[in-house]
Every structure is written in C-alpha cells, then in structure tokens.
Amino acid sequence: MLLLVLGLVLFLGIHSLRIAGDGPRAAIVARLGDGPYKGLYSVLSLAGLVLIGQGYGHALAASGMAWTPPTGLRHLALLLVPIAFVLVASAYAPAGRIKRLARHPMVLGVGLWALGHLLANGETANVVLFGAFLVWAAADYAGSLRRAPQPVAGPVSPKGDAIAVTVGLGLALAFILGLHQWLIGVSPLQ
C-alpha cells in the first residue's frame, strides 16, 4: 500500500500546484524556466503513475475489502464513466455547450470517473486509489472555479459537442467491450 500512497502523493501532488492559486506554479516556472518546469512536471507525473501502477497491483493483492458495493452501484458506474469520458473529450474539443456548462470538464470528468469506480469497487486498494482521485478532483474543481469561474467565453459550436460525445462515447464503448479487460485485467461488465 505504501507504493500506491507514494505514487498518489507524487502524481496528485504535482497536479495540485494550482489548487490554491497560480502563485506556487508561477514561482517555480520563474525559477526554473517554462521548458525545464514542463520537463520536470512530466517526469514526476510519469514516476507517480509508475508507482501508482506498481503499488496498486501489490495493494490489491494484499488488502481486503473496505466495503461490498451493491449491484446497483456497479450499474451506476456504467453510466457515470461514459459521461466522464465525454467530459474529458470535451476538454480537448472546440468549445461547445458541454465545455461551457462543465466549465472545467477535464477535472469534472476525472471526478466522475473516480466516483464511478469508487462506487463499483470495495477493495481497500480501490477505495484508496479512487478516493484520492475523487478528493483531488473536488479540490481542483473548486480551485479552478475560483481562478476561472467561466473559462469558456464567446460563442460555442455544436461541432465541439458532437466531437466530445462521439469521441467520449466511442472510447467508453471500447473500454466496456474489451480495452479495460486488456489494460487493467478486469471487465467492467463483471
């Protein structure tokens, strides 16, 4: 469990620099320069992901159940996670109504993804992993709203929504039909 927690602290920690405001990140960029900052950010993020992956595997094998989710919550996860994929896709699509309404769709999507997985999985390792991402997403979303309450200004296009829905639901379907099993080793339909 220690590797999982260290990975979460590293990965979510580096992604939390802007929660309180732009000051901490701006100070580091001023000290290191933009390029070296991005390089260090990438290396630390990747190291955190590696630790999360290794730590999660060990923790899942060694830990027990924190709680037993009812079947209905597993079905709710199959609804929340595709919505999360659409939100994440909208973060990269041209501005549409989804992006405008969500305001910070990437963070909101990560939060829904974490909530869906937390509801469907009761193993202690899953509660730690998805609970940490959910808490981080809630804090980051609140911080993002303080920094930029309405980040999408100007006209929006239905094209952005069409791209977000098509890409998001396409990826969700790919994960449901086998990609999750291949990458993670568990089918979301089980």
Short mmCIF file of N, CA, C and O in Angstrom, two decimals, residues 20-149:
data_model
loop_
_atom_site.label_atom_id
_atom_site.label_comp_id
_atom_site.label_asym_id
_atom_site.label_seq_id
_atom_site.Cartn_x
_atom_site.Cartn_y
_atom_site.Cartn_z
N ALA A 20 -4.54 26.16 -4.92
CA ALA A 20 -4.64 27.35 -4.09
C ALA A 20 -4.52 28.64 -4.90
O ALA A 20 -4.85 29.71 -4.41
N GLY A 21 -4.06 28.54 -6.12
CA GLY A 21 -3.87 29.72 -6.96
C GLY A 21 -2.69 29.51 -7.88
O GLY A 21 -2.04 28.47 -7.86
N ASP A 22 -2.40 30.52 -8.67
CA ASP A 22 -1.31 30.41 -9.64
C ASP A 22 0.06 30.73 -9.06
O ASP A 22 1.07 30.50 -9.70
N GLY A 23 0.12 31.24 -7.83
CA GLY A 23 1.38 31.66 -7.23
C GLY A 23 2.46 30.60 -7.14
O GLY A 23 3.58 30.81 -7.61
N PRO A 24 2.16 29.43 -6.54
CA PRO A 24 3.22 28.41 -6.41
C PRO A 24 3.79 27.96 -7.76
O PRO A 24 5.00 27.86 -7.92
N ARG A 25 2.91 27.70 -8.71
CA ARG A 25 3.37 27.27 -10.03
C ARG A 25 4.18 28.38 -10.70
O ARG A 25 5.25 28.14 -11.27
N ALA A 26 3.69 29.62 -10.63
CA ALA A 26 4.39 30.74 -11.26
C ALA A 26 5.78 30.93 -10.65
O ALA A 26 6.74 31.23 -11.38
N ALA A 27 5.90 30.74 -9.35
CA ALA A 27 7.21 30.88 -8.70
C ALA A 27 8.19 29.82 -9.19
O ALA A 27 9.37 30.10 -9.43
N ILE A 28 7.70 28.58 -9.35
CA ILE A 28 8.59 27.50 -9.83
C ILE A 28 8.98 27.74 -11.28
O ILE A 28 10.15 27.57 -11.65
N VAL A 29 8.02 28.17 -12.11
CA VAL A 29 8.32 28.46 -13.52
C VAL A 29 9.32 29.60 -13.61
O VAL A 29 10.26 29.55 -14.42
N ALA A 30 9.16 30.63 -12.79
CA ALA A 30 10.10 31.77 -12.80
C ALA A 30 11.51 31.32 -12.41
O ALA A 30 12.49 31.81 -12.95
N ARG A 31 11.58 30.37 -11.50
CA ARG A 31 12.88 29.90 -11.03
C ARG A 31 13.55 28.96 -12.03
O ARG A 31 14.77 29.04 -12.27
N LEU A 32 12.77 28.03 -12.61
CA LEU A 32 13.34 27.01 -13.50
C LEU A 32 13.29 27.37 -14.98
O LEU A 32 14.11 26.90 -15.75
N GLY A 33 12.29 28.13 -15.37
CA GLY A 33 12.02 28.37 -16.78
C GLY A 33 10.89 27.45 -17.22
O GLY A 33 10.66 26.39 -16.61
N ASP A 34 10.17 27.84 -18.26
CA ASP A 34 8.99 27.10 -18.69
C ASP A 34 9.34 25.68 -19.18
O ASP A 34 8.69 24.71 -18.79
N GLY A 35 10.33 25.56 -20.04
CA GLY A 35 10.71 24.25 -20.58
C GLY A 35 11.17 23.27 -19.50
O GLY A 35 10.65 22.15 -19.41
N PRO A 36 12.13 23.66 -18.66
CA PRO A 36 12.55 22.75 -17.59
C PRO A 36 11.41 22.41 -16.62
O PRO A 36 11.32 21.28 -16.14
N TYR A 37 10.53 23.38 -16.35
CA TYR A 37 9.38 23.10 -15.48
C TYR A 37 8.51 22.01 -16.09
O TYR A 37 8.13 21.05 -15.41
N LYS A 38 8.19 22.16 -17.37
CA LYS A 38 7.34 21.16 -18.04
C LYS A 38 8.03 19.79 -18.08
O LYS A 38 7.38 18.77 -17.92
N GLY A 39 9.33 19.78 -18.28
CA GLY A 39 10.06 18.52 -18.28
C GLY A 39 10.03 17.86 -16.91
O GLY A 39 9.75 16.65 -16.80
N LEU A 40 10.29 18.63 -15.86
CA LEU A 40 10.26 18.10 -14.51
C LEU A 40 8.84 17.63 -14.14
O LEU A 40 8.67 16.57 -13.55
N TYR A 41 7.86 18.42 -14.51
CA TYR A 41 6.45 18.08 -14.27
C TYR A 41 6.11 16.74 -14.93
O TYR A 41 5.49 15.87 -14.31
N SER A 42 6.54 16.56 -16.16
CA SER A 42 6.28 15.32 -16.90
C SER A 42 6.97 14.13 -16.26
O SER A 42 6.37 13.06 -16.11
N VAL A 43 8.24 14.30 -15.89
CA VAL A 43 9.00 13.20 -15.28
C VAL A 43 8.37 12.80 -13.94
O VAL A 43 8.20 11.61 -13.65
N LEU A 44 8.03 13.78 -13.12
CA LEU A 44 7.42 13.48 -11.82
C LEU A 44 6.04 12.85 -11.98
O LEU A 44 5.69 11.94 -11.23
N SER A 45 5.28 13.32 -12.96
CA SER A 45 3.96 12.72 -13.23
C SER A 45 4.10 11.27 -13.65
O SER A 45 3.38 10.39 -13.17
N LEU A 46 5.02 11.01 -14.55
CA LEU A 46 5.25 9.64 -15.02
C LEU A 46 5.74 8.75 -13.87
O LEU A 46 5.26 7.62 -13.72
N ALA A 47 6.64 9.25 -13.06
CA ALA A 47 7.12 8.48 -11.90
C ALA A 47 5.96 8.17 -10.95
O ALA A 47 5.84 7.05 -10.45
N GLY A 48 5.10 9.15 -10.74
CA GLY A 48 3.92 8.93 -9.90
C GLY A 48 3.01 7.87 -10.47
O GLY A 48 2.51 6.99 -9.75
N LEU A 49 2.79 7.91 -11.79
CA LEU A 49 1.94 6.90 -12.44
C LEU A 49 2.54 5.50 -12.33
O LEU A 49 1.82 4.53 -12.09
N VAL A 50 3.84 5.40 -12.50
CA VAL A 50 4.51 4.10 -12.37
C VAL A 50 4.35 3.56 -10.95
O VAL A 50 4.00 2.39 -10.74
N LEU A 51 4.57 4.42 -9.96
CA LEU A 51 4.40 4.00 -8.57
C LEU A 51 2.95 3.61 -8.27
O LEU A 51 2.69 2.64 -7.57
N ILE A 52 2.00 4.37 -8.82
CA ILE A 52 0.59 4.04 -8.64
C ILE A 52 0.31 2.66 -9.23
O ILE A 52 -0.33 1.82 -8.60
N GLY A 53 0.77 2.43 -10.44
CA GLY A 53 0.53 1.14 -11.10
C GLY A 53 1.12 -0.03 -10.33
O GLY A 53 0.45 -1.03 -10.07
N GLN A 54 2.38 0.10 -9.94
CA GLN A 54 3.03 -0.98 -9.18
C GLN A 54 2.40 -1.13 -7.80
O GLN A 54 2.12 -2.24 -7.35
N GLY A 55 2.19 -0.02 -7.14
CA GLY A 55 1.62 -0.05 -5.80
C GLY A 55 0.20 -0.57 -5.78
O GLY A 55 -0.18 -1.32 -4.87
N TYR A 56 -0.57 -0.23 -6.79
CA TYR A 56 -1.96 -0.70 -6.86
C TYR A 56 -2.00 -2.22 -7.00
O TYR A 56 -2.76 -2.89 -6.31
N GLY A 57 -1.17 -2.76 -7.86
CA GLY A 57 -1.12 -4.21 -8.03
C GLY A 57 -0.79 -4.93 -6.75
O GLY A 57 -1.43 -5.91 -6.38
N HIS A 58 0.22 -4.44 -6.04
CA HIS A 58 0.61 -5.05 -4.76
C HIS A 58 -0.47 -4.87 -3.70
O HIS A 58 -0.80 -5.80 -2.97
N ALA A 59 -1.03 -3.66 -3.63
CA ALA A 59 -2.03 -3.37 -2.61
C ALA A 59 -3.31 -4.15 -2.84
O ALA A 59 -3.94 -4.63 -1.89
N LEU A 60 -3.69 -4.32 -4.09
CA LEU A 60 -4.92 -5.06 -4.39
C LEU A 60 -4.78 -6.52 -3.97
O LEU A 60 -5.71 -7.11 -3.42
N ALA A 61 -3.59 -7.08 -4.20
CA ALA A 61 -3.35 -8.48 -3.82
C ALA A 61 -3.28 -8.65 -2.31
O ALA A 61 -3.65 -9.70 -1.78
N ALA A 62 -2.81 -7.63 -1.60
CA ALA A 62 -2.56 -7.76 -0.16
C ALA A 62 -3.69 -7.24 0.72
O ALA A 62 -3.75 -7.59 1.90
N SER A 63 -4.55 -6.39 0.17
CA SER A 63 -5.57 -5.78 1.03
C SER A 63 -6.92 -6.49 0.88
O SER A 63 -7.17 -7.18 -0.11
N GLY A 64 -7.76 -6.28 1.84
CA GLY A 64 -9.09 -6.89 1.81
C GLY A 64 -10.14 -5.93 1.32
O GLY A 64 -9.84 -4.95 0.63
N MET A 65 -11.36 -6.20 1.71
CA MET A 65 -12.49 -5.38 1.30
C MET A 65 -12.74 -4.29 2.34
O MET A 65 -12.79 -4.56 3.53
N ALA A 66 -12.92 -3.08 1.87
CA ALA A 66 -13.33 -1.98 2.75
C ALA A 66 -14.85 -1.98 2.87
O ALA A 66 -15.40 -1.66 3.91
N TRP A 67 -15.52 -2.37 1.79
CA TRP A 67 -16.97 -2.47 1.78
C TRP A 67 -17.41 -3.28 0.57
O TRP A 67 -16.63 -3.49 -0.36
N THR A 68 -18.64 -3.76 0.58
CA THR A 68 -19.17 -4.54 -0.53
C THR A 68 -20.22 -3.72 -1.26
O THR A 68 -21.30 -3.46 -0.71
N PRO A 69 -19.90 -3.29 -2.48
CA PRO A 69 -20.86 -2.44 -3.20
C PRO A 69 -22.07 -3.24 -3.68
O PRO A 69 -21.92 -4.34 -4.19
N PRO A 70 -23.26 -2.68 -3.52
CA PRO A 70 -24.45 -3.32 -4.08
C PRO A 70 -24.39 -3.32 -5.61
O PRO A 70 -23.75 -2.45 -6.21
N THR A 71 -25.07 -4.28 -6.22
CA THR A 71 -25.05 -4.41 -7.69
C THR A 71 -25.49 -3.13 -8.37
O THR A 71 -24.93 -2.74 -9.40
N GLY A 72 -26.46 -2.45 -7.83
CA GLY A 72 -26.97 -1.22 -8.44
C GLY A 72 -25.91 -0.15 -8.60
O GLY A 72 -25.94 0.62 -9.56
N LEU A 73 -24.98 -0.10 -7.67
CA LEU A 73 -23.91 0.89 -7.78
C LEU A 73 -22.97 0.56 -8.93
O LEU A 73 -22.40 1.45 -9.55
N ARG A 74 -22.80 -0.72 -9.20
CA ARG A 74 -21.98 -1.11 -10.35
C ARG A 74 -22.64 -0.65 -11.65
O ARG A 74 -21.97 -0.21 -12.59
N HIS A 75 -23.95 -0.73 -11.69
CA HIS A 75 -24.68 -0.24 -12.87
C HIS A 75 -24.56 1.27 -12.99
O HIS A 75 -24.45 1.81 -14.09
N LEU A 76 -24.58 1.96 -11.86
CA LEU A 76 -24.41 3.41 -11.86
C LEU A 76 -23.04 3.79 -12.42
O LEU A 76 -22.90 4.78 -13.14
N ALA A 77 -22.04 3.00 -12.10
CA ALA A 77 -20.69 3.25 -12.63
C ALA A 77 -20.69 3.17 -14.15
O ALA A 77 -20.00 3.95 -14.82
N LEU A 78 -21.47 2.25 -14.71
CA LEU A 78 -21.53 2.11 -16.17
C LEU A 78 -22.23 3.31 -16.82
O LEU A 78 -22.11 3.51 -18.03
N LEU A 79 -22.92 4.12 -16.03
CA LEU A 79 -23.50 5.37 -16.52
C LEU A 79 -22.53 6.53 -16.30
O LEU A 79 -22.34 7.36 -17.20
N LEU A 80 -21.91 6.60 -15.13
CA LEU A 80 -21.04 7.73 -14.80
C LEU A 80 -19.76 7.76 -15.63
O LEU A 80 -19.32 8.84 -16.05
N VAL A 81 -19.16 6.62 -15.84
CA VAL A 81 -17.86 6.60 -16.52
C VAL A 81 -17.96 7.05 -17.99
O VAL A 81 -17.14 7.85 -18.43
N PRO A 82 -18.97 6.62 -18.76
CA PRO A 82 -19.09 7.19 -20.12
C PRO A 82 -19.32 8.70 -20.12
O PRO A 82 -18.78 9.42 -20.97
N ILE A 83 -20.07 9.21 -19.15
CA ILE A 83 -20.24 10.67 -19.04
C ILE A 83 -18.88 11.31 -18.77
O ILE A 83 -18.55 12.36 -19.34
N ALA A 84 -18.09 10.68 -17.92
CA ALA A 84 -16.75 11.19 -17.63
C ALA A 84 -15.89 11.24 -18.89
O ALA A 84 -15.17 12.21 -19.12
N PHE A 85 -15.98 10.20 -19.72
CA PHE A 85 -15.23 10.18 -20.98
C PHE A 85 -15.66 11.34 -21.89
O PHE A 85 -14.83 11.98 -22.53
N VAL A 86 -16.95 11.62 -21.95
CA VAL A 86 -17.45 12.74 -22.78
C VAL A 86 -16.91 14.06 -22.23
O VAL A 86 -16.48 14.92 -23.00
N LEU A 87 -16.91 14.22 -20.92
CA LEU A 87 -16.38 15.44 -20.33
C LEU A 87 -14.90 15.63 -20.63
O LEU A 87 -14.47 16.72 -21.01
N VAL A 88 -14.12 14.57 -20.47
CA VAL A 88 -12.69 14.66 -20.76
C VAL A 88 -12.47 14.98 -22.24
O VAL A 88 -11.65 15.83 -22.58
N ALA A 89 -13.23 14.34 -23.12
CA ALA A 89 -13.10 14.63 -24.55
C ALA A 89 -13.47 16.08 -24.84
O ALA A 89 -12.84 16.73 -25.69
N SER A 90 -14.46 16.61 -24.14
CA SER A 90 -14.87 18.00 -24.39
C SER A 90 -13.79 18.99 -23.99
O SER A 90 -13.74 20.10 -24.52
N ALA A 91 -12.92 18.60 -23.08
CA ALA A 91 -11.82 19.49 -22.68
C ALA A 91 -10.88 19.76 -23.85
O ALA A 91 -10.25 20.81 -23.92
N TYR A 92 -10.80 18.81 -24.78
CA TYR A 92 -9.89 18.94 -25.92
C TYR A 92 -10.60 19.28 -27.22
O TYR A 92 -9.94 19.55 -28.22
N ALA A 93 -11.91 19.26 -27.22
CA ALA A 93 -12.70 19.57 -28.41
C ALA A 93 -12.89 21.09 -28.49
O ALA A 93 -12.69 21.80 -27.51
N PRO A 94 -13.29 21.58 -29.66
CA PRO A 94 -13.64 23.00 -29.75
C PRO A 94 -14.75 23.32 -28.74
O PRO A 94 -15.53 22.44 -28.35
N ALA A 95 -14.83 24.58 -28.35
CA ALA A 95 -15.81 24.98 -27.32
C ALA A 95 -17.23 24.67 -27.77
O ALA A 95 -17.66 25.04 -28.85
N GLY A 96 -17.94 23.96 -26.90
CA GLY A 96 -19.34 23.64 -27.12
C GLY A 96 -20.10 23.87 -25.83
O GLY A 96 -19.54 24.34 -24.82
N ARG A 97 -21.36 23.53 -25.83
CA ARG A 97 -22.18 23.74 -24.62
C ARG A 97 -21.72 22.86 -23.47
O ARG A 97 -21.80 23.25 -22.31
N ILE A 98 -21.26 21.66 -23.78
CA ILE A 98 -20.78 20.77 -22.70
C ILE A 98 -19.62 21.44 -21.98
O ILE A 98 -19.60 21.51 -20.75
N LYS A 99 -18.66 21.94 -22.74
CA LYS A 99 -17.49 22.59 -22.13
C LYS A 99 -17.92 23.83 -21.35
O LYS A 99 -17.42 24.07 -20.25
N ARG A 100 -18.84 24.60 -21.89
CA ARG A 100 -19.28 25.81 -21.20
C ARG A 100 -20.00 25.46 -19.89
O ARG A 100 -19.76 26.07 -18.86
N LEU A 101 -20.90 24.48 -19.94
CA LEU A 101 -21.65 24.11 -18.74
C LEU A 101 -20.75 23.47 -17.67
O LEU A 101 -20.90 23.74 -16.49
N ALA A 102 -19.85 22.61 -18.10
CA ALA A 102 -18.96 21.94 -17.14
C ALA A 102 -17.92 22.91 -16.58
O ALA A 102 -17.43 22.71 -15.47
N ARG A 103 -17.57 23.90 -17.35
CA ARG A 103 -16.58 24.93 -17.01
C ARG A 103 -15.16 24.40 -16.95
O ARG A 103 -14.27 24.98 -17.53
N HIS A 104 -14.94 23.32 -16.30
CA HIS A 104 -13.62 22.68 -16.24
C HIS A 104 -13.84 21.19 -16.45
O HIS A 104 -13.77 20.39 -15.50
N PRO A 105 -14.13 20.79 -17.69
CA PRO A 105 -14.60 19.42 -17.95
C PRO A 105 -13.58 18.32 -17.68
O PRO A 105 -13.96 17.22 -17.31
N MET A 106 -12.29 18.60 -17.81
CA MET A 106 -11.29 17.57 -17.55
C MET A 106 -11.35 17.15 -16.08
O MET A 106 -11.44 15.97 -15.76
N VAL A 107 -11.32 18.12 -15.19
CA VAL A 107 -11.32 17.81 -13.76
C VAL A 107 -12.66 17.20 -13.35
O VAL A 107 -12.70 16.24 -12.57
N LEU A 108 -13.75 17.73 -13.88
CA LEU A 108 -15.07 17.17 -13.58
C LEU A 108 -15.17 15.73 -14.09
O LEU A 108 -15.70 14.85 -13.40
N GLY A 109 -14.62 15.46 -15.27
CA GLY A 109 -14.61 14.11 -15.82
C GLY A 109 -13.80 13.15 -14.96
O GLY A 109 -14.22 12.02 -14.70
N VAL A 110 -12.64 13.59 -14.50
CA VAL A 110 -11.82 12.75 -13.62
C VAL A 110 -12.58 12.45 -12.34
O VAL A 110 -12.56 11.33 -11.83
N GLY A 111 -13.27 13.45 -11.81
CA GLY A 111 -14.07 13.25 -10.60
C GLY A 111 -15.18 12.22 -10.80
O GLY A 111 -15.38 11.34 -9.95
N LEU A 112 -15.90 12.31 -11.91
CA LEU A 112 -16.96 11.33 -12.18
C LEU A 112 -16.39 9.94 -12.43
O LEU A 112 -16.98 8.94 -12.00
N TRP A 113 -15.25 9.88 -13.12
CA TRP A 113 -14.57 8.59 -13.34
C TRP A 113 -14.21 7.96 -11.99
O TRP A 113 -14.46 6.78 -11.75
N ALA A 114 -13.63 8.76 -11.09
CA ALA A 114 -13.24 8.25 -9.77
C ALA A 114 -14.47 7.84 -8.96
O ALA A 114 -14.47 6.76 -8.34
N LEU A 115 -15.52 8.65 -8.99
CA LEU A 115 -16.74 8.32 -8.25
C LEU A 115 -17.35 7.02 -8.76
O LEU A 115 -17.72 6.15 -7.97
N GLY A 116 -17.44 6.87 -10.08
CA GLY A 116 -17.98 5.64 -10.65
C GLY A 116 -17.20 4.42 -10.20
O GLY A 116 -17.78 3.40 -9.81
N HIS A 117 -15.88 4.50 -10.24
CA HIS A 117 -15.04 3.38 -9.83
C HIS A 117 -15.10 3.14 -8.33
O HIS A 117 -15.05 2.00 -7.88
N LEU A 118 -15.21 4.20 -7.56
CA LEU A 118 -15.31 4.07 -6.11
C LEU A 118 -16.62 3.37 -5.72
O LEU A 118 -16.64 2.53 -4.82
N LEU A 119 -17.70 3.70 -6.41
CA LEU A 119 -18.99 3.09 -6.13
C LEU A 119 -19.01 1.60 -6.50
O LEU A 119 -19.71 0.81 -5.87
N ALA A 120 -18.26 1.23 -7.53
CA ALA A 120 -18.32 -0.14 -8.04
C ALA A 120 -17.30 -1.08 -7.41
O ALA A 120 -17.40 -2.29 -7.58
N ASN A 121 -16.32 -0.54 -6.70
CA ASN A 121 -15.22 -1.36 -6.18
C ASN A 121 -15.03 -1.11 -4.70
O ASN A 121 -14.76 0.02 -4.29
N GLY A 122 -15.11 -2.17 -3.90
CA GLY A 122 -14.98 -2.02 -2.46
C GLY A 122 -13.67 -2.48 -1.87
O GLY A 122 -13.48 -2.39 -0.65
N GLU A 123 -12.73 -2.97 -2.69
CA GLU A 123 -11.44 -3.38 -2.15
C GLU A 123 -10.72 -2.15 -1.59
O GLU A 123 -10.80 -1.06 -2.14
N THR A 124 -9.98 -2.36 -0.53
CA THR A 124 -9.29 -1.25 0.14
C THR A 124 -8.39 -0.49 -0.83
O THR A 124 -8.36 0.75 -0.82
N ALA A 125 -7.66 -1.19 -1.68
CA ALA A 125 -6.78 -0.53 -2.64
C ALA A 125 -7.58 0.36 -3.59
O ALA A 125 -7.14 1.47 -3.94
N ASN A 126 -8.75 -0.10 -4.01
CA ASN A 126 -9.60 0.71 -4.89
C ASN A 126 -10.15 1.94 -4.17
O ASN A 126 -10.24 3.02 -4.75
N VAL A 127 -10.52 1.77 -2.91
CA VAL A 127 -11.03 2.90 -2.14
C VAL A 127 -9.94 3.95 -1.98
O VAL A 127 -10.20 5.16 -2.14
N VAL A 128 -8.71 3.53 -1.72
CA VAL A 128 -7.60 4.47 -1.59
C VAL A 128 -7.34 5.15 -2.93
O VAL A 128 -7.24 6.39 -3.01
N LEU A 129 -7.22 4.38 -4.01
CA LEU A 129 -6.91 4.94 -5.32
C LEU A 129 -7.99 5.90 -5.80
O LEU A 129 -7.73 7.06 -6.08
N PHE A 130 -9.22 5.41 -5.89
CA PHE A 130 -10.29 6.24 -6.46
C PHE A 130 -10.76 7.31 -5.49
O PHE A 130 -11.17 8.39 -5.91
N GLY A 131 -10.67 7.02 -4.19
CA GLY A 131 -11.00 8.05 -3.20
C GLY A 131 -10.04 9.23 -3.29
O GLY A 131 -10.45 10.39 -3.22
N ALA A 132 -8.75 8.94 -3.47
CA ALA A 132 -7.75 10.01 -3.60
C ALA A 132 -8.02 10.85 -4.84
O ALA A 132 -7.97 12.09 -4.79
N PHE A 133 -8.31 10.20 -5.96
CA PHE A 133 -8.61 10.95 -7.18
C PHE A 133 -9.88 11.77 -7.04
O PHE A 133 -9.97 12.89 -7.55
N LEU A 134 -10.89 11.24 -6.34
CA LEU A 134 -12.14 11.97 -6.14
C LEU A 134 -11.92 13.20 -5.27
O LEU A 134 -12.40 14.30 -5.60
N VAL A 135 -11.19 13.05 -4.18
CA VAL A 135 -10.90 14.20 -3.31
C VAL A 135 -10.08 15.24 -4.06
O VAL A 135 -10.36 16.44 -3.99
N TRP A 136 -9.07 14.78 -4.82
CA TRP A 136 -8.26 15.71 -5.60
C TRP A 136 -9.12 16.45 -6.62
O TRP A 136 -9.01 17.68 -6.76
N ALA A 137 -9.99 15.73 -7.33
CA ALA A 137 -10.83 16.36 -8.36
C ALA A 137 -11.76 17.40 -7.74
O ALA A 137 -11.95 18.48 -8.30
N ALA A 138 -12.34 17.10 -6.59
CA ALA A 138 -13.23 18.06 -5.93
C ALA A 138 -12.45 19.32 -5.54
O ALA A 138 -12.91 20.45 -5.78
N ALA A 139 -11.27 19.15 -4.97
CA ALA A 139 -10.45 20.31 -4.57
C ALA A 139 -9.98 21.09 -5.79
O ALA A 139 -10.02 22.34 -5.79
N ASP A 140 -9.56 20.39 -6.84
CA ASP A 140 -9.08 21.07 -8.03
C ASP A 140 -10.21 21.79 -8.76
O ASP A 140 -10.02 22.89 -9.27
N TYR A 141 -11.38 21.19 -8.80
CA TYR A 141 -12.53 21.84 -9.45
C TYR A 141 -12.88 23.12 -8.71
O TYR A 141 -13.10 24.16 -9.35
N ALA A 142 -12.92 23.06 -7.39
CA ALA A 142 -13.22 24.27 -6.60
C ALA A 142 -12.16 25.34 -6.84
O ALA A 142 -12.48 26.52 -7.03
N GLY A 143 -10.89 24.94 -6.86
CA GLY A 143 -9.81 25.89 -7.13
C GLY A 143 -9.89 26.46 -8.54
O GLY A 143 -9.66 27.65 -8.76
N SER A 144 -10.25 25.63 -9.50
CA SER A 144 -10.38 26.08 -10.89
C SER A 144 -11.52 27.09 -11.02
O SER A 144 -11.41 28.06 -11.77
N LEU A 145 -12.62 26.85 -10.31
CA LEU A 145 -13.74 27.80 -10.36
C LEU A 145 -13.35 29.15 -9.75
O LEU A 145 -13.80 30.20 -10.22
N ARG A 146 -12.50 29.13 -8.72
CA ARG A 146 -12.03 30.39 -8.14
C ARG A 146 -11.14 31.14 -9.12
O ARG A 146 -11.23 32.36 -9.25
N ARG A 147 -10.24 30.41 -9.80
CA ARG A 147 -9.31 31.05 -10.74
C ARG A 147 -10.01 31.51 -12.00
O ARG A 147 -9.70 32.57 -12.53
N ALA A 148 -10.89 30.69 -12.53
CA ALA A 148 -11.56 31.00 -13.81
C ALA A 148 -13.00 30.51 -13.73
O ALA A 148 -13.31 29.41 -14.16
N PRO A 149 -13.90 31.34 -13.16
CA PRO A 149 -15.27 30.89 -12.97
C PRO A 149 -16.01 30.58 -14.27
O PRO A 149 -16.89 29.72 -14.29
#
